[in-house]
């Protein structure tokens, strides 16, 4: 550990020494980079000093000394909570930074904030990049999926460092420049939206098995472990299996059964839904996942309503093994449909915000390090390799075939859940998305007619071009 002795030594600095920031620093240092860390919480600086005695890590206890440790032009990564803390760090930095310096926001910032910050800092000649990083603590330490956006030359400057700390798939780093401006933070937001959807689908699968089939935690652990060895192979399925196995030191029971049924969130899922609404892209599975986290927080109302609408979950009848097999296939189908929605959002953003995304590259860097890494991303990557402008993954032959093969189990699981009273909100929304997407006719003609009826909004016809209006009410002769 070198403490403030050598000036202008470090290639990059990290502001924010929470566990993610520290792990990313250690990862960079392990790859031979000289790095420096700073946090306005002195205890975190001290923790860094204690933990990294053998490493090439410098540190400082004030921002000016910290910036003096960095080679010029300086490059600083910040890993702080989204929102006001990001602006507060920028405000601290701005008076010491010079034209040509680079600030990288590696947190989960809202993409529109990133665009504003890029413009604001450009006025001072300072480059600003939004880089999404996924993989949690372990990813930051062992290899993450890295989603950079912003100025391409700035990326080229820091690329070797980020490629070094990225997860590797077939020896290729999961880190690729994704586009100008807030491209990286938009992609990270969509990643988190998909993350919400898959987490909700897995939780509903748990509910189906726990309350519908009386499956024990041990059996659940075995089932998810087995699922992870097949088509469902993914990080989220893997950790779910491990969760059911974990015993609580305090009570000796399973930890999962001691956890309150209220899901917290920091907002990226909600931003995904809001952005999709703005871009007019349907992503109902992600919307359902956000709503169900929101609904879980109404614990007192749920408690009251459970008495008002008293109806115990009906046990599911039938061969348990067959039902679990159908659930597996339904989940597989719903996961494909969740990725399809997330990528459809990226497609719309690509043109609306001029990001010009390479969707094959995005699928590529999501194969390793990130929370939504999954075997099926190979098929998704291939789909965009075959047709880069594919408007929806459901129009790819391989993936549509998989959906067709598994749609009946999805329908069956939804049917059973509706009958037994198990809330499979995300599964139901996913099935409706599929049914609506494959409908060559939808009842939107009636909506057109209603709008024209009450507001003379006009409508389009199937037999002629243009807009039309009907006098829906016979005028009474006066
Ligand atoms: C990741 C995660 C990470 C974080 C989520 C949690 O990709 O590593 O997505 O960014 O764990 O932001 O989000 P919520 O608090 O909204 O669930």
PDB file of C-alpha atoms in Angstrom, residues 29 58 110 157 260 395 432 434 436 451-452 466 471:
ATOM      1  CA  UNK A  29      -4.688  -3.733  -8.903  1.00  0.00           C
ATOM      2  CA  UNK A  58      -2.836   4.577  -3.218  1.00  0.00           C
ATOM      3  CA  UNK A 110     -30.803   7.357 -14.827  1.00  0.00           C
ATOM      4  CA  UNK A 157      -8.358   5.626 -23.241  1.00  0.00           C
ATOM      5  CA  UNK A 260     -40.015 -10.725   5.115  1.00  0.00           C
ATOM      6  CA  UNK A 395     -39.437 -13.300 -35.203  1.00  0.00           C
ATOM      7  CA  UNK A 432     -50.941 -12.288 -22.822  1.00  0.00           C
ATOM      8  CA  UNK A 434     -47.403 -13.620 -26.608  1.00  0.00           C
ATOM      9  CA  UNK A 436     -51.398 -10.302 -28.357  1.00  0.00           C
ATOM     10  CA  UNK A 451     -62.489   7.641 -29.193  1.00  0.00           C
ATOM     11  CA  UNK A 452     -64.267   8.886 -32.264  1.00  0.00           C
ATOM     12  CA  UNK A 466     -57.056   8.611 -44.516  1.00  0.00           C
ATOM     13  CA  UNK A 471     -71.760  10.860 -36.427  1.00  0.00           C
TER      14      UNK A 471
END
